[in-house]
Amino acid sequence: MIIRYFTNISPHIKLAVKFFLTVAIIAFLIYALELEKLWASVKTIQVDLLLAGIFLSAIFVFLRIGKWRILTVINGINVPKSEFVRTVLYSLVIGIVTPARVGEVICVSCISPKQRTHGFILFFFDRLAELCTVLIFAIPGMFFLPWWLAIPVGISFTLGIFILLVIFCSKSLRVSLGRFLRIDRNSKFRDLMQSDISISISYILMCILTYIIAYTLIAAFIAGAFEVSSWRFILFLPIVTLSNLISITFGGLGVREGLAACILPLASIPPEVSASALFLSFIFTRVVPGILGFLWTVSRTLINLRNSN
């Protein structure tokens, strides 16, 4: 009953609520950490490490596009490279303003209608692969958390990785899981559980490399603003990344930065430095490439309209 109520809420109301929560959480974060300290952590960042972080952000976006390209090609889906890149970049900006970044699914729009259903399934698996990668990277940092937090987090991570590996590795286990959870009654979920997905070693390596770069670029922003005495904080970054699952604000703004400000001080990183580094990573890995994709899409649409006239 409650779920049905929330699904029937007007999209405009949902957008307004999301806007309010974004403003409220960011305002609280600025108040708690002090705007002067946040601005100082950005203003005093070393130029070389700032540029290194920006460069690594571009590499991260490139690798994320590359692994999605590998997954589609090995599963028999071929799209012109320019269209493929454009739709992925455009999906980033759409993902910012939609719940749980579901708008990123627009990246399958470049796939032919006959293969688009398969494309949706591949998109879902690609996101599961990212989640599984982050969970695996998050395990080492779990051992440095307080015991009362490490135990529930460790259990959750273990179950999450097991379920994701089942979904990836065994079609029969996926079907059994669907029956057990009673989601096979829905035709879309049934097709998902019964689908054949080809995954190559190159795709797995790209998943791993993508998130190594993701955490390296955040480390560059932090090291540029603060003299790091221990690099243990890198182990906590995957845990912070998991906050992207909590999509109550635009692009997770405020939630991710707030969690970083709470956790990274356990590794002697000031909260304002932690929050500003995560904010910079958001700007250069999502906002900037998303705007490029948006402008590319708008210009392409205008050119097509001009040619049609």
GROMACS .gro file of N, CA, C and O in nm, residues 66-187:
model
  488
   66GLY      N    1   3.437   0.278  -2.200
   66GLY     CA    2   3.504   0.165  -2.265
   66GLY      C    3   3.452   0.030  -2.218
   66GLY      O    4   3.429  -0.060  -2.299
   67LYS      N    5   3.430   0.016  -2.087
   67LYS     CA    6   3.383  -0.114  -2.037
   67LYS      C    7   3.239  -0.141  -2.082
   67LYS      O    8   3.202  -0.255  -2.110
   68TRP      N    9   3.157  -0.036  -2.089
   68TRP     CA   10   3.021  -0.052  -2.139
   68TRP      C   11   3.023  -0.089  -2.287
   68TRP      O   12   2.945  -0.172  -2.332
   69ARG      N   13   3.118  -0.032  -2.360
   69ARG     CA   14   3.133  -0.065  -2.502
   69ARG      C   15   3.174  -0.212  -2.519
   69ARG      O   16   3.121  -0.284  -2.604
   70ILE      N   17   3.269  -0.257  -2.437
   70ILE     CA   18   3.314  -0.396  -2.444
   70ILE      C   19   3.197  -0.491  -2.417
   70ILE      O   20   3.178  -0.590  -2.488
   71LEU      N   21   3.117  -0.461  -2.315
   71LEU     CA   22   3.006  -0.548  -2.278
   71LEU      C   23   2.904  -0.558  -2.390
   71LEU      O   24   2.853  -0.667  -2.419
   72THR      N   25   2.872  -0.447  -2.454
   72THR     CA   26   2.773  -0.450  -2.561
   72THR      C   27   2.826  -0.524  -2.685
   72THR      O   28   2.753  -0.602  -2.746
   73VAL      N   29   2.953  -0.501  -2.719
   73VAL     CA   30   3.009  -0.562  -2.840
   73VAL      C   31   3.017  -0.714  -2.827
   73VAL      O   32   2.980  -0.788  -2.918
   74ILE      N   33   3.065  -0.762  -2.710
   74ILE     CA   34   3.079  -0.907  -2.694
   74ILE      C   35   2.944  -0.977  -2.683
   74ILE      O   36   2.935  -1.099  -2.696
   75ASN      N   37   2.838  -0.897  -2.662
   75ASN     CA   38   2.703  -0.954  -2.660
   75ASN      C   39   2.627  -0.925  -2.789
   75ASN      O   40   2.503  -0.930  -2.792
   76GLY      N   41   2.701  -0.893  -2.896
   76GLY     CA   42   2.642  -0.882  -3.029
   76GLY      C   43   2.574  -0.751  -3.061
   76GLY      O   44   2.497  -0.743  -3.157
   77ILE      N   45   2.601  -0.646  -2.982
   77ILE     CA   46   2.541  -0.515  -3.008
   77ILE      C   47   2.649  -0.420  -3.059
   77ILE      O   48   2.748  -0.395  -2.988
   78ASN      N   49   2.632  -0.369  -3.178
   78ASN     CA   50   2.729  -0.277  -3.237
   78ASN      C   51   2.661  -0.145  -3.271
   78ASN      O   52   2.559  -0.142  -3.341
   79VAL      N   53   2.719  -0.037  -3.220
   79VAL     CA   54   2.668   0.098  -3.241
   79VAL      C   55   2.784   0.184  -3.288
   79VAL      O   56   2.896   0.166  -3.240
   80PRO      N   57   2.762   0.278  -3.382
   80PRO     CA   58   2.870   0.371  -3.421
   80PRO      C   59   2.932   0.437  -3.299
   80PRO      O   60   2.859   0.481  -3.208
   81LYS      N   61   3.063   0.447  -3.297
   81LYS     CA   62   3.135   0.493  -3.178
   81LYS      C   63   3.091   0.632  -3.133
   81LYS      O   64   3.075   0.658  -3.013
   82SER      N   65   3.074   0.724  -3.228
   82SER     CA   66   3.038   0.861  -3.191
   82SER      C   67   2.902   0.866  -3.122
   82SER      O   68   2.885   0.935  -3.020
   83GLU      N   69   2.805   0.791  -3.174
   83GLU     CA   70   2.673   0.786  -3.112
   83GLU      C   71   2.679   0.720  -2.976
   83GLU      O   72   2.611   0.761  -2.882
   84PHE      N   73   2.760   0.618  -2.966
   84PHE     CA   74   2.775   0.546  -2.840
   84PHE      C   75   2.829   0.639  -2.732
   84PHE      O   76   2.774   0.648  -2.621
   85VAL      N   77   2.936   0.712  -2.764
   85VAL     CA   78   2.998   0.804  -2.667
   85VAL      C   79   2.903   0.916  -2.631
   85VAL      O   80   2.889   0.953  -2.514
   86ARG      N   81   2.834   0.972  -2.732
   86ARG     CA   82   2.743   1.083  -2.707
   86ARG      C   83   2.632   1.045  -2.609
   86ARG      O   84   2.603   1.119  -2.514
   87THR      N   85   2.570   0.930  -2.631
   87THR     CA   86   2.458   0.890  -2.545
   87THR      C   87   2.504   0.859  -2.404
   87THR      O   88   2.432   0.887  -2.308
   88VAL      N   89   2.624   0.802  -2.390
   88VAL     CA   90   2.674   0.775  -2.255
   88VAL      C   91   2.701   0.905  -2.180
   88VAL      O   92   2.665   0.920  -2.063
   89LEU      N   93   2.763   1.002  -2.248
   89LEU     CA   94   2.790   1.131  -2.184
   89LEU      C   95   2.659   1.203  -2.150
   89LEU      O   96   2.645   1.259  -2.041
   90TYR      N   97   2.564   1.198  -2.240
   90TYR     CA   98   2.435   1.263  -2.217
   90TYR      C   99   2.362   1.197  -2.100
   90TYR      O  100   2.294   1.264  -2.021
   91SER      N  101   2.377   1.064  -2.086
   91SER     CA  102   2.309   0.992  -1.978
   91SER      C  103   2.358   1.036  -1.841
   91SER      O  104   2.285   1.025  -1.742
   92LEU      N  105   2.481   1.088  -1.834
   92LEU     CA  106   2.535   1.131  -1.705
   92LEU      C  107   2.456   1.248  -1.648
   92LEU      O  108   2.423   1.251  -1.529
   93VAL      N  109   2.424   1.345  -1.734
   93VAL     CA  110   2.350   1.461  -1.685
   93VAL      C  111   2.204   1.424  -1.656
   93VAL      O  112   2.144   1.477  -1.562
   94ILE      N  113   2.146   1.331  -1.732
   94ILE     CA  114   2.010   1.285  -1.704
   94ILE      C  115   2.007   1.206  -1.572
   94ILE      O  116   1.913   1.216  -1.494
   95GLY      N  117   2.114   1.130  -1.548
   95GLY     CA  118   2.122   1.052  -1.425
   95GLY      C  119   2.126   1.137  -1.300
   95GLY      O  120   2.081   1.094  -1.193
   96ILE      N  121   2.178   1.258  -1.312
   96ILE     CA  122   2.188   1.347  -1.196
   96ILE      C  123   2.050   1.386  -1.144
   96ILE      O  124   2.028   1.395  -1.022
   97VAL      N  125   1.955   1.409  -1.234
   97VAL     CA  126   1.825   1.463  -1.194
   97VAL      C  127   1.717   1.357  -1.181
   97VAL      O  128   1.601   1.390  -1.157
   98THR      N  129   1.754   1.230  -1.194
   98THR     CA  130   1.654   1.123  -1.182
   98THR      C  131   1.683   1.036  -1.060
   98THR      O  132   1.799   1.021  -1.021
   99PRO      N  133   1.579   0.978  -0.998
   99PRO     CA  134   1.599   0.895  -0.879
   99PRO      C  135   1.688   0.775  -0.907
   99PRO      O  136   1.676   0.709  -1.011
  100ALA      N  137   1.781   0.748  -0.814
  100ALA     CA  138   1.872   0.633  -0.824
  100ALA      C  139   1.950   0.632  -0.956
  100ALA      O  140   1.995   0.529  -1.002
  101ARG      N  141   1.964   0.752  -1.016
  101ARG     CA  142   2.037   0.766  -1.142
  101ARG      C  143   1.980   0.678  -1.253
  101ARG      O  144   2.051   0.638  -1.345
  102VAL      N  145   1.851   0.648  -1.244
  102VAL     CA  146   1.789   0.561  -1.342
  102VAL      C  147   1.792   0.623  -1.481
  102VAL      O  148   1.785   0.553  -1.583
  103GLY      N  149   1.806   0.756  -1.486
  103GLY     CA  150   1.812   0.824  -1.615
  103GLY      C  151   1.930   0.783  -1.700
  103GLY      O  152   1.930   0.803  -1.822
  104GLU      N  153   2.032   0.723  -1.638
  104GLU     CA  154   2.148   0.679  -1.714
  104GLU      C  155   2.113   0.569  -1.814
  104GLU      O  156   2.190   0.542  -1.906
  105VAL      N  157   1.997   0.508  -1.795
  105VAL     CA  158   1.955   0.402  -1.887
  105VAL      C  159   1.931   0.457  -2.027
  105VAL      O  160   1.920   0.380  -2.124
  106ILE      N  161   1.927   0.589  -2.040
  106ILE     CA  162   1.908   0.650  -2.171
  106ILE      C  163   2.025   0.619  -2.264
  106ILE      O  164   2.015   0.636  -2.386
  107CYS      N  165   2.135   0.570  -2.208
  107CYS     CA  166   2.250   0.534  -2.292
  107CYS      C  167   2.219   0.418  -2.387
  107CYS      O  168   2.295   0.395  -2.482
  108VAL      N  169   2.109   0.346  -2.363
  108VAL     CA  170   2.073   0.236  -2.454
  108VAL      C  171   1.990   0.287  -2.572
  108VAL      O  172   1.955   0.209  -2.660
  109SER      N  173   1.959   0.417  -2.573
  109SER     CA  174   1.875   0.471  -2.681
  109SER      C  175   1.943   0.465  -2.817
  109SER      O  176   1.877   0.471  -2.920
  110CYS      N  177   2.077   0.456  -2.817
  110CYS     CA  178   2.149   0.447  -2.944
  110CYS      C  179   2.145   0.306  -3.003
  110CYS      O  180   2.187   0.286  -3.118
  111ILE      N  181   2.096   0.210  -2.926
  111ILE     CA  182   2.087   0.071  -2.972
  111ILE      C  183   1.960   0.054  -3.055
  111ILE      O  184   1.856   0.113  -3.025
  112SER      N  185   1.967  -0.026  -3.159
  112SER     CA  186   1.852  -0.048  -3.247
  112SER      C  187   1.735  -0.105  -3.167
  112SER      O  188   1.754  -0.179  -3.071
  113PRO      N  189   1.610  -0.069  -3.206
  113PRO     CA  190   1.492  -0.116  -3.132
  113PRO      C  191   1.486  -0.267  -3.114
  113PRO      O  192   1.439  -0.315  -3.010
  114LYS      N  193   1.534  -0.343  -3.213
  114LYS     CA  194   1.529  -0.488  -3.204
  114LYS      C  195   1.618  -0.542  -3.092
  114LYS      O  196   1.590  -0.646  -3.034
  115GLN      N  197   1.726  -0.471  -3.063
  115GLN     CA  198   1.821  -0.516  -2.962
  115GLN      C  199   1.810  -0.437  -2.832
  115GLN      O  200   1.887  -0.462  -2.738
  116ARG      N  201   1.717  -0.344  -2.825
  116ARG     CA  202   1.713  -0.254  -2.710
  116ARG      C  203   1.677  -0.326  -2.580
  116ARG      O  204   1.729  -0.291  -2.473
  117THR      N  205   1.589  -0.425  -2.587
  117THR     CA  206   1.556  -0.501  -2.466
  117THR      C  207   1.680  -0.569  -2.410
  117THR      O  208   1.705  -0.567  -2.289
  118HIS      N  209   1.757  -0.629  -2.498
  118HIS     CA  210   1.883  -0.690  -2.456
  118HIS      C  211   1.976  -0.583  -2.401
  118HIS      O  212   2.051  -0.607  -2.305
  119GLY      N  213   1.972  -0.464  -2.460
  119GLY     CA  214   2.055  -0.354  -2.411
  119GLY      C  215   2.019  -0.314  -2.270
  119GLY      O  216   2.108  -0.285  -2.188
  120PHE      N  217   1.889  -0.312  -2.238
  120PHE     CA  218   1.845  -0.281  -2.102
  120PHE      C  219   1.901  -0.383  -2.002
  120PHE      O  220   1.944  -0.348  -1.892
  121ILE      N  221   1.896  -0.510  -2.041
  121ILE     CA  222   1.947  -0.617  -1.956
  121ILE      C  223   2.097  -0.599  -1.933
  121ILE      O  224   2.146  -0.612  -1.820
  122LEU      N  225   2.170  -0.568  -2.041
  122LEU     CA  226   2.314  -0.547  -2.029
  122LEU      C  227   2.345  -0.426  -1.941
  122LEU      O  228   2.440  -0.428  -1.862
  123PHE      N  229   2.265  -0.321  -1.954
  123PHE     CA  230   2.284  -0.202  -1.870
  123PHE      C  231   2.269  -0.237  -1.723
  123PHE      O  232   2.350  -0.195  -1.639
  124PHE      N  233   2.166  -0.316  -1.693
  124PHE     CA  234   2.143  -0.357  -1.555
  124PHE      C  235   2.261  -0.439  -1.502
  124PHE      O  236   2.308  -0.418  -1.389
  125PHE      N  237   2.311  -0.530  -1.584
  125PHE     CA  238   2.425  -0.611  -1.543
  125PHE      C  239   2.551  -0.527  -1.526
  125PHE      O  240   2.633  -0.553  -1.438
  126ASP      N  241   2.567  -0.427  -1.611
  126ASP     CA  242   2.683  -0.339  -1.599
  126ASP      C  243   2.681  -0.264  -1.466
  126ASP      O  244   2.784  -0.249  -1.400
  127ARG      N  245   2.564  -0.221  -1.424
  127ARG     CA  246   2.554  -0.153  -1.295
  127ARG      C  247   2.577  -0.250  -1.179
  127ARG      O  248   2.637  -0.214  -1.077
  128LEU      N  249   2.531  -0.374  -1.194
  128LEU     CA  250   2.559  -0.474  -1.092
  128LEU      C  251   2.708  -0.503  -1.084
  128LEU      O  252   2.764  -0.524  -0.975
  129ALA      N  253   2.775  -0.504  -1.200
  129ALA     CA  254   2.920  -0.527  -1.202
  129ALA      C  255   2.993  -0.415  -1.129
  129ALA      O  256   3.089  -0.440  -1.054
  130GLU      N  257   2.948  -0.292  -1.150
  130GLU     CA  258   3.009  -0.179  -1.080
  130GLU      C  259   2.988  -0.192  -0.929
  130GLU      O  260   3.081  -0.169  -0.850
  131LEU      N  261   2.866  -0.226  -0.890
  131LEU     CA  262   2.836  -0.242  -0.748
  131LEU      C  263   2.921  -0.352  -0.685
  131LEU      O  264   2.975  -0.337  -0.575
  132CYS      N  265   2.932  -0.465  -0.755
  132CYS     CA  266   3.012  -0.576  -0.705
  132CYS      C  267   3.158  -0.536  -0.691
  132CYS      O  268   3.224  -0.570  -0.592
  133THR      N  269   3.210  -0.460  -0.787
  133THR     CA  270   3.349  -0.413  -0.782
  133THR      C  271   3.371  -0.323  -0.661
  133THR      O  272   3.470  -0.337  -0.588
  134VAL      N  273   3.280  -0.230  -0.639
  134VAL     CA  274   3.292  -0.138  -0.525
  134VAL      C  275   3.284  -0.214  -0.393
  134VAL      O  276   3.360  -0.186  -0.298
  135LEU      N  277   3.194  -0.312  -0.384
  135LEU     CA  278   3.182  -0.391  -0.262
  135LEU      C  279   3.311  -0.466  -0.231
  135LEU      O  280   3.355  -0.471  -0.115
  136ILE      N  281   3.373  -0.523  -0.334
  136ILE     CA  282   3.499  -0.596  -0.314
  136ILE      C  283   3.608  -0.500  -0.268
  136ILE      O  284   3.684  -0.530  -0.175
  137PHE      N  285   3.615  -0.382  -0.330
  137PHE     CA  286   3.716  -0.283  -0.290
  137PHE      C  287   3.689  -0.231  -0.148
  137PHE      O  288   3.782  -0.185  -0.080
  138ALA      N  289   3.563  -0.236  -0.104
  138ALA     CA  290   3.528  -0.180   0.026
  138ALA      C  291   3.564  -0.272   0.142
  138ALA      O  292   3.570  -0.228   0.257
  139ILE      N  293   3.589  -0.400   0.115
  139ILE     CA  294   3.615  -0.497   0.223
  139ILE      C  295   3.735  -0.459   0.310
  139ILE      O  296   3.726  -0.463   0.433
  140PRO      N  297   3.851  -0.423   0.252
  140PRO     CA  298   3.966  -0.389   0.339
  140PRO      C  299   3.938  -0.276   0.436
  140PRO      O  300   3.978  -0.282   0.553
  141GLY      N  301   3.867  -0.172   0.391
  141GLY     CA  302   3.838  -0.060   0.478
  141GLY      C  303   3.746  -0.095   0.593
  141GLY      O  304   3.748  -0.030   0.697
  142MET      N  305   3.667  -0.201   0.576
  142MET     CA  306   3.574  -0.244   0.680
  142MET      C  307   3.646  -0.278   0.810
  142MET      O  308   3.595  -0.254   0.919
  143PHE      N  309   3.769  -0.334   0.799
  143PHE     CA  310   3.843  -0.378   0.918
  143PHE      C  311   3.897  -0.262   1.000
  143PHE      O  312   3.944  -0.282   1.112
  144PHE      N  313   3.892  -0.141   0.946
  144PHE     CA  314   3.939  -0.025   1.020
  144PHE      C  315   3.825   0.056   1.079
  144PHE      O  316   3.848   0.158   1.144
  145LEU      N  317   3.702   0.010   1.057
  145LEU     CA  318   3.586   0.077   1.115
  145LEU      C  319   3.565   0.031   1.259
  145LEU      O  320   3.613  -0.076   1.298
  146PRO      N  321   3.496   0.109   1.341
  146PRO     CA  322   3.460   0.063   1.476
  146PRO      C  323   3.382  -0.068   1.467
  146PRO      O  324   3.303  -0.088   1.374
  147TRP      N  325   3.400  -0.158   1.565
  147TRP     CA  326   3.342  -0.293   1.558
  147TRP      C  327   3.191  -0.291   1.542
  147TRP      O  328   3.134  -0.374   1.471
  148TRP      N  329   3.124  -0.194   1.608
  148TRP     CA  330   2.979  -0.188   1.601
  148TRP      C  331   2.928  -0.152   1.462
  148TRP      O  332   2.813  -0.177   1.427
  149LEU      N  333   3.017  -0.092   1.381
  149LEU     CA  334   2.982  -0.059   1.244
  149LEU      C  335   3.037  -0.163   1.147
  149LEU      O  336   2.973  -0.196   1.046
  150ALA      N  337   3.155  -0.219   1.181
  150ALA     CA  338   3.219  -0.316   1.091
  150ALA      C  339   3.139  -0.445   1.077
  150ALA      O  340   3.132  -0.502   0.968
  151ILE      N  341   3.075  -0.491   1.186
  151ILE     CA  342   3.002  -0.618   1.181
  151ILE      C  343   2.882  -0.612   1.086
  151ILE      O  344   2.872  -0.694   0.995
  152PRO      N  345   2.789  -0.515   1.103
  152PRO     CA  346   2.675  -0.511   1.009
  152PRO      C  347   2.718  -0.478   0.866
  152PRO      O  348   2.662  -0.532   0.770
  153VAL      N  349   2.820  -0.392   0.852
  153VAL     CA  350   2.870  -0.359   0.718
  153VAL      C  351   2.931  -0.482   0.652
  153VAL      O  352   2.908  -0.512   0.535
  154GLY      N  353   3.011  -0.559   0.730
  154GLY     CA  354   3.074  -0.678   0.676
  154GLY      C  355   2.973  -0.783   0.632
  154GLY      O  356   2.988  -0.844   0.526
  155ILE      N  357   2.870  -0.803   0.713
  155ILE     CA  358   2.765  -0.899   0.678
  155ILE      C  359   2.692  -0.855   0.551
  155ILE      O  360   2.666  -0.934   0.461
  156SER      N  361   2.659  -0.726   0.544
  156SER     CA  362   2.589  -0.673   0.427
  156SER      C  363   2.672  -0.688   0.301
  156SER      O  364   2.622  -0.729   0.195
  157PHE      N  365   2.802  -0.656   0.311
  157PHE     CA  366   2.891  -0.665   0.195
  157PHE      C  367   2.903  -0.810   0.148
  157PHE      O  368   2.899  -0.839   0.028
  158THR      N  369   2.918  -0.903   0.244
  158THR     CA  370   2.934  -1.044   0.209
  158THR      C  371   2.811  -1.096   0.137
  158THR      O  372   2.821  -1.163   0.034
  159LEU      N  373   2.692  -1.065   0.190
  159LEU     CA  374   2.568  -1.108   0.126
  159LEU      C  375   2.551  -1.043  -0.011
  159LEU      O  376   2.510  -1.108  -0.108
  160GLY      N  377   2.586  -0.916  -0.018
  160GLY     CA  378   2.573  -0.844  -0.145
  160GLY      C  379   2.662  -0.903  -0.253
  160GLY      O  380   2.617  -0.924  -0.366
  161ILE      N  381   2.786  -0.931  -0.220
  161ILE     CA  382   2.880  -0.989  -0.317
  161ILE      C  383   2.833  -1.127  -0.359
  161ILE      O  384   2.838  -1.163  -0.477
  162PHE      N  385   2.786  -1.209  -0.263
  162PHE     CA  386   2.739  -1.344  -0.295
  162PHE      C  387   2.622  -1.339  -0.392
  162PHE      O  388   2.620  -1.412  -0.493
  163ILE      N  389   2.524  -1.253  -0.364
  163ILE     CA  390   2.406  -1.244  -0.451
  163ILE      C  391   2.446  -1.195  -0.590
  163ILE      O  392   2.399  -1.248  -0.692
  164LEU      N  393   2.535  -1.098  -0.596
  164LEU     CA  394   2.576  -1.045  -0.726
  164LEU      C  395   2.654  -1.148  -0.806
  164LEU      O  396   2.636  -1.161  -0.928
  165LEU      N  397   2.740  -1.225  -0.739
  165LEU     CA  398   2.815  -1.330  -0.809
  165LEU      C  399   2.722  -1.439  -0.859
  165LEU      O  400   2.744  -1.496  -0.967
  166VAL      N  401   2.617  -1.468  -0.781
  166VAL     CA  402   2.518  -1.567  -0.826
  166VAL      C  403   2.450  -1.517  -0.953
  166VAL      O  404   2.433  -1.591  -1.051
  167ILE      N  405   2.412  -1.390  -0.953
  167ILE     CA  406   2.346  -1.332  -1.069
  167ILE      C  407   2.437  -1.336  -1.191
  167ILE      O  408   2.395  -1.362  -1.304
  168PHE      N  409   2.566  -1.311  -1.169
  168PHE     CA  410   2.661  -1.308  -1.280
  168PHE      C  411   2.694  -1.447  -1.334
  168PHE      O  412   2.696  -1.469  -1.455
  169CYS      N  413   2.722  -1.541  -1.245
  169CYS     CA  414   2.792  -1.663  -1.285
  169CYS      C  415   2.702  -1.780  -1.322
  169CYS      O  416   2.745  -1.869  -1.396
  170SER      N  417   2.582  -1.787  -1.272
  170SER     CA  418   2.502  -1.907  -1.293
  170SER      C  419   2.360  -1.873  -1.334
  170SER      O  420   2.284  -1.813  -1.257
  171LYS      N  421   2.325  -1.913  -1.455
  171LYS     CA  422   2.190  -1.889  -1.504
  171LYS      C  423   2.089  -1.968  -1.422
  171LYS      O  424   1.982  -1.918  -1.386
  172SER      N  425   2.121  -2.095  -1.390
  172SER     CA  426   2.028  -2.179  -1.314
  172SER      C  427   2.005  -2.123  -1.174
  172SER      O  428   1.893  -2.124  -1.123
  173LEU      N  429   2.113  -2.073  -1.111
  173LEU     CA  430   2.099  -2.014  -0.978
  173LEU      C  431   2.020  -1.884  -0.985
  173LEU      O  432   1.944  -1.852  -0.893
  174ARG      N  433   2.038  -1.809  -1.094
  174ARG     CA  434   1.960  -1.686  -1.111
  174ARG      C  435   1.811  -1.718  -1.120
  174ARG      O  436   1.728  -1.651  -1.059
  175VAL      N  437   1.778  -1.822  -1.197
  175VAL     CA  438   1.638  -1.862  -1.212
  175VAL      C  439   1.581  -1.907  -1.077
  175VAL      O  440   1.469  -1.871  -1.039
  176SER      N  441   1.660  -1.986  -1.002
  176SER     CA  442   1.616  -2.032  -0.870
  176SER      C  443   1.598  -1.916  -0.774
  176SER      O  444   1.502  -1.912  -0.696
  177LEU      N  445   1.691  -1.817  -0.782
  177LEU     CA  446   1.680  -1.699  -0.697
  177LEU      C  447   1.553  -1.621  -0.730
  177LEU      O  448   1.483  -1.573  -0.640
  178GLY      N  449   1.523  -1.610  -0.859
  178GLY     CA  450   1.402  -1.540  -0.902
  178GLY      C  451   1.277  -1.606  -0.850
  178GLY      O  452   1.181  -1.539  -0.809
  179ARG      N  453   1.277  -1.740  -0.853
  179ARG     CA  454   1.161  -1.813  -0.801
  179ARG      C  455   1.148  -1.796  -0.650
  179ARG      O  456   1.038  -1.780  -0.597
  180PHE      N  457   1.262  -1.802  -0.582
  180PHE     CA  458   1.261  -1.789  -0.436
  180PHE      C  459   1.210  -1.651  -0.394
  180PHE      O  460   1.131  -1.639  -0.298
  181LEU      N  461   1.254  -1.548  -0.465
  181LEU     CA  462   1.212  -1.412  -0.433
  181LEU      C  463   1.077  -1.378  -0.495
  181LEU      O  464   1.025  -1.269  -0.473
  182ARG      N  465   1.024  -1.471  -0.577
  182ARG     CA  466   0.894  -1.454  -0.642
  182ARG      C  467   0.889  -1.333  -0.735
  182ARG      O  468   0.785  -1.267  -0.747
  183ILE      N  469   1.003  -1.303  -0.796
  183ILE     CA  470   1.006  -1.194  -0.892
  183ILE      C  471   0.997  -1.246  -1.035
  183ILE      O  472   0.993  -1.169  -1.130
  184ASP      N  473   0.996  -1.381  -1.050
  184ASP     CA  474   0.987  -1.439  -1.183
  184ASP      C  475   0.846  -1.427  -1.241
  184ASP      O  476   0.823  -1.459  -1.357
  185ARG      N  477   0.750  -1.383  -1.157
  185ARG     CA  478   0.615  -1.364  -1.207
  185ARG      C  479   0.607  -1.244  -1.302
  185ARG      O  480   0.517  -1.236  -1.384
  186ASN      N  481   0.702  -1.152  -1.285
  186ASN     CA  482   0.711  -1.038  -1.374
  186ASN      C  483   0.793  -1.077  -1.496
  186ASN      O  484   0.905  -1.127  -1.483
  187SER      N  485   0.739  -1.056  -1.616
  187SER     CA  486   0.806  -1.102  -1.738
  187SER      C  487   0.942  -1.038  -1.757
  187SER      O  488   1.037  -1.102  -1.803
   0.00000   0.00000   0.00000
